[in-house]
Short mmCIF file of C-alpha atoms in Angstrom, two decimals:
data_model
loop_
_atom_site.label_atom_id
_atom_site.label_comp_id
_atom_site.label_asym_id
_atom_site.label_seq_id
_atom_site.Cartn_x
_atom_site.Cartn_y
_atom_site.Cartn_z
CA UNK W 1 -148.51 -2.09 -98.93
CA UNK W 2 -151.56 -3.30 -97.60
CA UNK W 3 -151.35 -3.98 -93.35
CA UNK W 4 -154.08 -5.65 -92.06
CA UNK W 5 -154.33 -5.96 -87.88
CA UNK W 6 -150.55 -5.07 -87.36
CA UNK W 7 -148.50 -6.32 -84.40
CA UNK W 8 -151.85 -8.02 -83.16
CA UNK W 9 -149.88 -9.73 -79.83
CA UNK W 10 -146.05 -9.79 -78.96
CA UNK W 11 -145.06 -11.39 -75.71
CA UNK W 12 -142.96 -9.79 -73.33
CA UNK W 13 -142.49 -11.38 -69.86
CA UNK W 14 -145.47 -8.82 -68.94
CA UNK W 15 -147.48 -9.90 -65.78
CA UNK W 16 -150.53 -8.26 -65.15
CA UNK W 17 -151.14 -6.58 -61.82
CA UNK W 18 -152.97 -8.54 -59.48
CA UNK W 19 -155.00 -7.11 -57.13
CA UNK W 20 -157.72 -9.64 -56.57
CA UNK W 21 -157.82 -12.65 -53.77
CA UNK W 22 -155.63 -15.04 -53.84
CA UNK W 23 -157.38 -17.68 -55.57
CA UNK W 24 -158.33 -15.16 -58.80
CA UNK W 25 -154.31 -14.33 -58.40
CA UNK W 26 -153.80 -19.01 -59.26
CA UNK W 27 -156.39 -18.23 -61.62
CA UNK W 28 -154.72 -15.19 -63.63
CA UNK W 29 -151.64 -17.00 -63.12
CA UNK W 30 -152.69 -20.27 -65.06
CA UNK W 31 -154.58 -17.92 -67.85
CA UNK W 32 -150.73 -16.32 -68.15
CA UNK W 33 -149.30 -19.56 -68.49
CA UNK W 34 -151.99 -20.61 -70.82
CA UNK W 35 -151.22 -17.88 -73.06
CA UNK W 36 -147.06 -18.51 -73.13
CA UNK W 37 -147.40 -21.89 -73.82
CA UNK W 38 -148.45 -21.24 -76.88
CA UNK W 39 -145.32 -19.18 -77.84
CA UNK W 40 -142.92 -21.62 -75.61
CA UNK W 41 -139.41 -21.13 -76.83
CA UNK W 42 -138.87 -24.18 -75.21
CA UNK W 43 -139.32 -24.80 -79.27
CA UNK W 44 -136.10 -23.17 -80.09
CA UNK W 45 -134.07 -25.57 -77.58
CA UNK W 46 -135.52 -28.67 -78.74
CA UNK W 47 -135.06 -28.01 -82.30
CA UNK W 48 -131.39 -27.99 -81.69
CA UNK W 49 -131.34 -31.06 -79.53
CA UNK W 50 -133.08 -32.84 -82.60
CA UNK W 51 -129.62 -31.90 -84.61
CA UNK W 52 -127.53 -32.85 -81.36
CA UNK W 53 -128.73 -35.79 -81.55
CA UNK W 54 -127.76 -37.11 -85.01
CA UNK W 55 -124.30 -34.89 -85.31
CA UNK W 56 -121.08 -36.38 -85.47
CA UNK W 57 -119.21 -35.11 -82.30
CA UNK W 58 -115.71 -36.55 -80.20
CA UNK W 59 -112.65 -38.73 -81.10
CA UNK W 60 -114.67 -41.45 -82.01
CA UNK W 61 -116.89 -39.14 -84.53
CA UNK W 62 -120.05 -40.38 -83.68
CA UNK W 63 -123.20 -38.84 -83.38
CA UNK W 64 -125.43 -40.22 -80.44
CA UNK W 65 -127.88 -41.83 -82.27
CA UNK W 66 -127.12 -45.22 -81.14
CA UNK W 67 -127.31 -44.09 -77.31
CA UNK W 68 -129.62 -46.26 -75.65
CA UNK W 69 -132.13 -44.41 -73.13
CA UNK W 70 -133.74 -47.69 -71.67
CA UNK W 71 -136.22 -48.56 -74.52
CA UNK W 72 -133.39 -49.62 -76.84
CA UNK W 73 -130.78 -48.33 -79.20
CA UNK W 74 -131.90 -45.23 -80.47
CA UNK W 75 -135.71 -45.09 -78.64
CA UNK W 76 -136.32 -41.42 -77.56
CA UNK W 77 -140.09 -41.66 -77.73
CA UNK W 78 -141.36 -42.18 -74.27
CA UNK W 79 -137.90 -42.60 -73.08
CA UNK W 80 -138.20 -39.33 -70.55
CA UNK W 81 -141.20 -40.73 -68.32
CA UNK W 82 -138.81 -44.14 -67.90
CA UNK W 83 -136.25 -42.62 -66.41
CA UNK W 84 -134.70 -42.50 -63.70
CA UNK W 85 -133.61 -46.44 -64.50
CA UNK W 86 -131.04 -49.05 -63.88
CA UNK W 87 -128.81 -49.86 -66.72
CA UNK W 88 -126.93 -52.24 -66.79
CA UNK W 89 -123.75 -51.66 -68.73
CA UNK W 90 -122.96 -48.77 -66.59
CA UNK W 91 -124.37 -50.63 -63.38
CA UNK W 92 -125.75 -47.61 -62.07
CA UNK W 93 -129.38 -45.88 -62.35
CA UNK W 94 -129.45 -43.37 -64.33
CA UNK W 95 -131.12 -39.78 -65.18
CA UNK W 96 -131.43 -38.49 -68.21
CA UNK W 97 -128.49 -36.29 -67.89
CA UNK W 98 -126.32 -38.81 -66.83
CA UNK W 99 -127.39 -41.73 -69.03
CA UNK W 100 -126.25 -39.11 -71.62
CA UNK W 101 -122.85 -38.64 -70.20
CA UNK W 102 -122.78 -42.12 -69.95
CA UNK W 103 -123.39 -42.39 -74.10
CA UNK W 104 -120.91 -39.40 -74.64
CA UNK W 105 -117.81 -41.55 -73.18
CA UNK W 106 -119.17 -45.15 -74.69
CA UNK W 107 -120.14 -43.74 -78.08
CA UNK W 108 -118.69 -40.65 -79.12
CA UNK W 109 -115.16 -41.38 -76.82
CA UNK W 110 -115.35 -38.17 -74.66
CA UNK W 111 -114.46 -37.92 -71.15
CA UNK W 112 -116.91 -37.46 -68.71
CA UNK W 113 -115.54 -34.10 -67.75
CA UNK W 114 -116.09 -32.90 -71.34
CA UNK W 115 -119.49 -34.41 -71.51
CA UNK W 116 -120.63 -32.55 -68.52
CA UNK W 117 -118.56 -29.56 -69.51
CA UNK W 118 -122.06 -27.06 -69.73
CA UNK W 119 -124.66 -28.86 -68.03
CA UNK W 120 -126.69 -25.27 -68.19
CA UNK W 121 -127.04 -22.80 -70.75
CA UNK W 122 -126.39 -19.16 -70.07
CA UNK W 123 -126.58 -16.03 -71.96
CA UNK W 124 -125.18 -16.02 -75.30
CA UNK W 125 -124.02 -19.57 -73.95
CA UNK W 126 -126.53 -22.17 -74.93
CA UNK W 127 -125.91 -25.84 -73.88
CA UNK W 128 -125.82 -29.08 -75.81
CA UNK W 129 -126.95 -30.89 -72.83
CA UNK W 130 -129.57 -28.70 -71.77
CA UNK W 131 -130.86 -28.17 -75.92
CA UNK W 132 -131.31 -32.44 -75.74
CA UNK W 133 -132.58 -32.75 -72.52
CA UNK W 134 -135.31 -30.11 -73.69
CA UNK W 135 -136.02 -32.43 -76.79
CA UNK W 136 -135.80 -35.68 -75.56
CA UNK W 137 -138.36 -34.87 -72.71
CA UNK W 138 -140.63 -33.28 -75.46
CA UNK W 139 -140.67 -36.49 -77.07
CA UNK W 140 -143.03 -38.01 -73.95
CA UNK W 141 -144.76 -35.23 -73.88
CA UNK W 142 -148.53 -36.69 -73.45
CA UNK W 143 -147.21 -39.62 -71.93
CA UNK W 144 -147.73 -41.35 -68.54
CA UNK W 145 -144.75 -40.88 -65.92
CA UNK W 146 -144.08 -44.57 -64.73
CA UNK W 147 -140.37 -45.22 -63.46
CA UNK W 148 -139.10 -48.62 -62.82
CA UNK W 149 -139.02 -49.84 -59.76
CA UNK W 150 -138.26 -53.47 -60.71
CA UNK W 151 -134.67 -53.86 -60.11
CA UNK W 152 -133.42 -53.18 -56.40
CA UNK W 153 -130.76 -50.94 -57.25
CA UNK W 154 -133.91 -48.74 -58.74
CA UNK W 155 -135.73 -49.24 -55.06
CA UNK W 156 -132.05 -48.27 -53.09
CA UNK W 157 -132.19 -45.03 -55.13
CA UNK W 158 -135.99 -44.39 -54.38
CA UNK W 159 -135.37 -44.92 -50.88
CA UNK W 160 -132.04 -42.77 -51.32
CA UNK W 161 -133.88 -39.89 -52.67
CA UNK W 162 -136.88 -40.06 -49.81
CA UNK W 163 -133.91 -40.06 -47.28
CA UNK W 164 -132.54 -36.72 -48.91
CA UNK W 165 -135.89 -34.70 -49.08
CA UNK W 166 -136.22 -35.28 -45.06
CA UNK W 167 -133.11 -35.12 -44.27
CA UNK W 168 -132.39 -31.38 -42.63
CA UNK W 169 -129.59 -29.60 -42.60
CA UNK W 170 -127.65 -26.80 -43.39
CA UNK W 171 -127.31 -23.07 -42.00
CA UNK W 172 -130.67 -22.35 -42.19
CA UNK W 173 -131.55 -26.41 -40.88
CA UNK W 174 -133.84 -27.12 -44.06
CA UNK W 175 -135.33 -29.87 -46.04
CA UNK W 176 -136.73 -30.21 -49.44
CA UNK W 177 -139.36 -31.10 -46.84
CA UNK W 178 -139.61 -28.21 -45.34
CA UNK W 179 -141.24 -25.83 -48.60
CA UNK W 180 -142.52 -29.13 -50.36
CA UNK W 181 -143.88 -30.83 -47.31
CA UNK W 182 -147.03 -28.93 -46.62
CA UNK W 183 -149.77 -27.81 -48.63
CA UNK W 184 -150.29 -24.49 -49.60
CA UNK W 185 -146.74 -23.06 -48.81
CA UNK W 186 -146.11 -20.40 -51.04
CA UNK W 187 -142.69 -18.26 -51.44
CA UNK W 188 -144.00 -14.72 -52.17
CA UNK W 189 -146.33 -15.33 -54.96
CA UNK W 190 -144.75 -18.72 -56.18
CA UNK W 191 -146.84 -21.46 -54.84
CA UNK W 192 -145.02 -24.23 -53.67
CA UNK W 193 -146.13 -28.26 -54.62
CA UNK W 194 -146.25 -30.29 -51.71
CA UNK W 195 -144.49 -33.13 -53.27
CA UNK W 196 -145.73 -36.04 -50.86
CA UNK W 197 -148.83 -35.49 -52.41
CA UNK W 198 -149.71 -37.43 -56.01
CA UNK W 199 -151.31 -34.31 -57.43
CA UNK W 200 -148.87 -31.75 -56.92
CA UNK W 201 -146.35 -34.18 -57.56
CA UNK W 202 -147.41 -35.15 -60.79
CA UNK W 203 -147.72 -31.31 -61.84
CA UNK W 204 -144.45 -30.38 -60.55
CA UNK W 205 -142.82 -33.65 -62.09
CA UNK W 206 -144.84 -33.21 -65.39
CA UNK W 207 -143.65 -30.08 -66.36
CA UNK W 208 -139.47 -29.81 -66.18
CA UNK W 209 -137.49 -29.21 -67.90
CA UNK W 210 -139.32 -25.76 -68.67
CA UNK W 211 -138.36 -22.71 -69.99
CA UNK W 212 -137.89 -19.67 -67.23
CA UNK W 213 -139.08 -16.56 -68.79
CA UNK W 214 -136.99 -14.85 -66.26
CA UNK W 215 -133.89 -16.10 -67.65
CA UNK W 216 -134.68 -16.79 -70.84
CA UNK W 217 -133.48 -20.63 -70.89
CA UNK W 218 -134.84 -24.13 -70.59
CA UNK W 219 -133.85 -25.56 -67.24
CA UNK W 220 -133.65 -29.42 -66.52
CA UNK W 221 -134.59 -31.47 -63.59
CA UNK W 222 -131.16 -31.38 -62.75
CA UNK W 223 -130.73 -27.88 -62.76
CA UNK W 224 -134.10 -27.43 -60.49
CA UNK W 225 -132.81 -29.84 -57.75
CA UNK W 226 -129.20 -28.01 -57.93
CA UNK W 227 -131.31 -24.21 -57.56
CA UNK W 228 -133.03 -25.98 -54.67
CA UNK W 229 -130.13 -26.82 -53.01
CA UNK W 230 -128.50 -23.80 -53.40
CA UNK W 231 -131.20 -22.24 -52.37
CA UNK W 232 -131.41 -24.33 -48.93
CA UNK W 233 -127.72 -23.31 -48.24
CA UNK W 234 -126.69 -26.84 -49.11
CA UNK W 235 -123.09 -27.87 -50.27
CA UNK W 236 -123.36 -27.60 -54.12
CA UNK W 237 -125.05 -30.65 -55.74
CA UNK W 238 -122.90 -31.99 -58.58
CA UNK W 239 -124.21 -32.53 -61.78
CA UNK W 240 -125.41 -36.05 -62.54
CA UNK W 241 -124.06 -37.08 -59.02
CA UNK W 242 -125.79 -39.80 -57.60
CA UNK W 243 -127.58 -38.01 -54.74
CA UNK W 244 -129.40 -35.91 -57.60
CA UNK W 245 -130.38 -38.96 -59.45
CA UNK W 246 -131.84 -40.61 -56.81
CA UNK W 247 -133.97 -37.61 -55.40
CA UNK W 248 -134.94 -37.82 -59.31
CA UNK W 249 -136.06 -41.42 -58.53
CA UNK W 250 -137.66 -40.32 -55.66
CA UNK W 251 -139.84 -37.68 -57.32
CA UNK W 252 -140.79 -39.34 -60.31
CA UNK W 253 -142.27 -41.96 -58.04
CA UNK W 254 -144.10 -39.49 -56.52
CA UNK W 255 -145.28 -38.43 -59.51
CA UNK W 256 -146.01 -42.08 -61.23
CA UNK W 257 -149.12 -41.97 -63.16
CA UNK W 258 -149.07 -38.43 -63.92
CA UNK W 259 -149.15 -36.66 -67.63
CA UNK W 260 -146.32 -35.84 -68.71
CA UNK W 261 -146.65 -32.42 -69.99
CA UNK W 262 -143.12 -31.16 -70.43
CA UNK W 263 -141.16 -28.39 -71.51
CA UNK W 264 -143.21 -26.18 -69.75
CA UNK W 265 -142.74 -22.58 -69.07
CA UNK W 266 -142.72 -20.79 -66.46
CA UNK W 267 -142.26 -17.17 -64.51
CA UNK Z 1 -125.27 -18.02 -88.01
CA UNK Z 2 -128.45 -17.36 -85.99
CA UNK Z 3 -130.69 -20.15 -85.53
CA UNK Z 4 -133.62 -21.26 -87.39
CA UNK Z 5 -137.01 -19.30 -86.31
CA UNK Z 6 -140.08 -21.88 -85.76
CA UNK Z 7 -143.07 -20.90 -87.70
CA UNK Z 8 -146.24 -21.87 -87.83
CA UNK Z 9 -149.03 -20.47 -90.69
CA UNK Z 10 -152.12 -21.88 -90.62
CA UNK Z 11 -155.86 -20.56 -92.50
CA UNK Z 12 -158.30 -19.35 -89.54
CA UNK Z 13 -161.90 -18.44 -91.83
CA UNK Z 14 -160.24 -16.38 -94.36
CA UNK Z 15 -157.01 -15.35 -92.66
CA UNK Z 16 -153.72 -16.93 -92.23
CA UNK Z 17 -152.76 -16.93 -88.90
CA UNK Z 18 -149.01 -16.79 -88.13
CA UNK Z 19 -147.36 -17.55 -85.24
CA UNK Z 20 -143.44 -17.18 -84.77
CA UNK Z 21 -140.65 -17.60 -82.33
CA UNK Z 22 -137.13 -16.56 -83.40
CA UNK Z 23 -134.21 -17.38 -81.39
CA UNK Z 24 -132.68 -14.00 -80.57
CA UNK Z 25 -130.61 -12.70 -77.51
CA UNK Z 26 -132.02 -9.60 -77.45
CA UNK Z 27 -129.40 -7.53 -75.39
CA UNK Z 28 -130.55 -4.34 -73.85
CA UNK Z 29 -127.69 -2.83 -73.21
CA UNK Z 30 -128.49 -2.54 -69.38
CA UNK Z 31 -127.51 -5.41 -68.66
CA UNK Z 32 -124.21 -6.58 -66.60
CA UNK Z 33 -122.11 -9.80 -66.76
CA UNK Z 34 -120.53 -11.54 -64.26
CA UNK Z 35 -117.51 -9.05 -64.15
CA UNK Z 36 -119.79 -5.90 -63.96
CA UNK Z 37 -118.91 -4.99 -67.49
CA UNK Z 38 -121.64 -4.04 -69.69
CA UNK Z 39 -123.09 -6.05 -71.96
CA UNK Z 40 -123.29 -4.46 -75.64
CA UNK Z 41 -126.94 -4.02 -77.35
CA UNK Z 42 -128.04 -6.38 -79.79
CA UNK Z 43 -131.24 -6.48 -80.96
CA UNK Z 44 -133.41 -7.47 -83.61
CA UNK Z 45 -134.18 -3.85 -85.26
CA UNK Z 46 -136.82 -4.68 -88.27
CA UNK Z 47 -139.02 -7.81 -88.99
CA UNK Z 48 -140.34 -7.89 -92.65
CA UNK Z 49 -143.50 -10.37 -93.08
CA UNK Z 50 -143.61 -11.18 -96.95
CA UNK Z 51 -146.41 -13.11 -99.16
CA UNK Z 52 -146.36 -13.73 -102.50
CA UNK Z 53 -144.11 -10.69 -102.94
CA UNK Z 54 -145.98 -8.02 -100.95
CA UNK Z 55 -145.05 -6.86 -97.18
CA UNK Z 56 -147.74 -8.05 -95.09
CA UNK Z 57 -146.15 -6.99 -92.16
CA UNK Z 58 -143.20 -4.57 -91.33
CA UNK Z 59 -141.93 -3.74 -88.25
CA UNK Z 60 -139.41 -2.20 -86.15
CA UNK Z 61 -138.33 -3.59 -82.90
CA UNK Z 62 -136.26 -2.51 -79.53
CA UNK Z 63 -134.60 -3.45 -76.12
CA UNK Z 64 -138.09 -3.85 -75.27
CA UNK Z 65 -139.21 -7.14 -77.02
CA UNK Z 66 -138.58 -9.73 -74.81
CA UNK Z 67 -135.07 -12.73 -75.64
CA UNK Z 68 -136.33 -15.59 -77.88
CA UNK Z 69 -139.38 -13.53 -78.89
CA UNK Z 70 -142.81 -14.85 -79.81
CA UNK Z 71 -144.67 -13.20 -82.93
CA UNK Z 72 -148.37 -13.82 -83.42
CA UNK Z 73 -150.53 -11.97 -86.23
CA UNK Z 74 -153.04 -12.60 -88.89
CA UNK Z 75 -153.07 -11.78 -92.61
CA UNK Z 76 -156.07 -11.58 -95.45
CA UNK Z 77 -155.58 -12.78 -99.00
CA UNK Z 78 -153.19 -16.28 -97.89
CA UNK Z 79 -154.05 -19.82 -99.44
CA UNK Z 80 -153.00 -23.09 -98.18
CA UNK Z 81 -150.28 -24.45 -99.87
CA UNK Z 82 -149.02 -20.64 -100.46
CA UNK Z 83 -145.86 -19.60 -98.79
CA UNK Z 84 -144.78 -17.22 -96.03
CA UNK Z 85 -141.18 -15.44 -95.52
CA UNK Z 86 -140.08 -14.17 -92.75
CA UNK Z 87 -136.67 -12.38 -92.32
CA UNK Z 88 -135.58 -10.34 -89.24
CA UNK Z 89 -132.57 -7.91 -89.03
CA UNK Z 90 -130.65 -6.96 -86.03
CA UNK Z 91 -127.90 -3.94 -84.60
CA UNK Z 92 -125.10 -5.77 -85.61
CA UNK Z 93 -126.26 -6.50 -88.79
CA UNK Z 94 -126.94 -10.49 -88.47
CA UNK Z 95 -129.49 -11.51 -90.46
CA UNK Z 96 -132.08 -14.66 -90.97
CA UNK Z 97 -134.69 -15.60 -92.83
CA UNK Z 98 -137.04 -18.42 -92.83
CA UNK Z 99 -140.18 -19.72 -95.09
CA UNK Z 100 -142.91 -21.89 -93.73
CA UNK Z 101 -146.42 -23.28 -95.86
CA UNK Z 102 -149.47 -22.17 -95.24
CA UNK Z 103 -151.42 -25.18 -93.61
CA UNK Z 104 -155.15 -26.00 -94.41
CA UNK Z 105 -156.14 -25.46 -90.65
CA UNK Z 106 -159.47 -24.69 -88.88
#
């Protein structure tokens, strides 16, 4: 048996110690990053979405190939970075998530409480919705992030969204404002994107869904806004509701014009 | 049945370089559910690297290696076109193995 350079590099979630100033500390960060994107298993998710996609599922035994994400029947490519957007056989904007609740009940003849059944996957529990939510938004990966803003149920859900990142309440009186409104906010070592401003938008936007090393799953959009409220001691925000699809809206916006550069991975 | 692994074999100079993620759960043993019961071990224990019938690579793994983990190494004496097989085994005895093409490459 001939070896030649055995195990040369396996990934744990390993972080190396930092020690240096806090600017080396972004820097060793994004060289960390750098390094897992290569490995994303971010992969692993999408590669089932692909088969989601085109198997036969519900009553109607359908598969959801026909599901139209705003580009027409079928369009995934560049479908992501168009999203959140009015449609209008549900007369409703939509996210990803729930344009693809709204396909589950019109194509495959679910209910919408079994299409939202496992929004997020778990251990040893993975998720349909999260696996094609990873590989639908791989599919714009590259692509520019331009929502619609053309029709003015689009604009009521922008202005929705901008209401809800202001708007403070709660135990602890928060915002989304309040970590995402400043620059240079930080929570321990996580820095925090100040999401009125078009750069840090665009990076936050551009890179969920992503896959969290520290849980070893790809989270959605969705899921981030739901963390964030739970996090700001906010009443539980339900999946696909319309509150989370127009904060969505809101940051997209803020994001317009970015790269889309999603899954991502992360701590 | 586990899912497929995603591999990716490409020449670098003379060596292939493979890369490999495998889709894996990769229970410690340590770890609690919800309930507070533990959850069992299960593990991938050995990874066998083959190429044109000879073990490139063999190696044994633990609770260490990391859930859906990433496997990057290089080999001499792989030509495009040539294949690669990959096939982990784990605690419970599951099993999976997967074949990708070595690419032209860089």
């Amino acid at each position: 048996m001939r070896i030649d350079r055995l195990p040369a590099m396996m990934l744990a979630a390993l972080l190396p110690c930092f020690v240096a100033a806090q600017q080396d500390t972004q820097k060793e960060i994004e060289r960390y990053r750098q390094l897992l994107q290569d490995g994303n298993p971010s992969e692993l998710f999408e590669a089932r979405g692909a088969e989601h996609w085109k198997a036969k599922r519900g009553p109607k035994n359908t598969s959801l190939e026909q599901c139209d994400l705003g580009l027409g029947a079928g369009v995934v490519k560049g479908a992501y970075v168009r999203l959140p957007r009015y449609f209008a056989d549900s007369d409703k904007v939509e996210d990803l998530e729930s344009r693809l609740v709204t396909c589950m009940v019109a194509l495959q003849g679910l209910t919408p409480e079994e299409a939202k059944r496992r929004p997020y996957s778990g251990p040893g529990q993975p998720s349909m919705m999260a696996d094609l939510v990873a590989w639908i938004a791989s599919e714009s990966r590259g692509m520019k992030i331009a929502p619609p803003q053309s029709h003015p149920k689009e604009r009521l859900a922008y202005q929705t969204g901008e209401k809800i990142f202001f708007y403070r309440a709660g135990t602890h009186d928060f915002a989304c404002a309040t970590c995402h409104g400043e620059d240079n906010k930080r929570i321990r070592l996580q820095d925090l994107p100040n999401l009125t401003n078009a750069g840090d938008a665009q990076r936050a936007f551009g890179s969920w869904p992503a896959y969290r090393v520290s849980q070893g799953e790809v989270r959605s959009m969705q899921w981030r806004l739901y963390d964030c409220f739970r996090q700001q001691r906010f009443p539980e925000m339900q999946f696909t509701s319309d509150a989370s699809v127009a904060l969505t809206m809101f940051l997209a916006k803020r994001a317009e014009g970015g790269t889309f550069d999603a899954p991502a991975i992360k701590r | 049945m586990a899912d497929p692994m995603r591999i990716r074999a490409n020449m670098t100079g003379d060596k292939v370089e493979v890369k490999v993620l495998m889709a894996h759960e990769m229970e410690t043993g340590l770890r609690k559910d919800a309930k507070g019961n533990l959850v069992p071990p299960h593990f991938i224990r050995n990874v066998t690297v083959t190429h044109g019938g000879k073990t490139v690579l063999s190696a044994q793994w633990g609770t260490s290696i990391s859930k859906n983990p990433f496997m990057h190494f290089r080999f001499k004496g792989g030509k495009p076109g040539e294949k690669v097989t990959i096939s982990w085994i784990d605690n419970k005895g599951d099993k999976r193995t997967d074949e990708a093409t070595i690419a032209g490459g860089s």
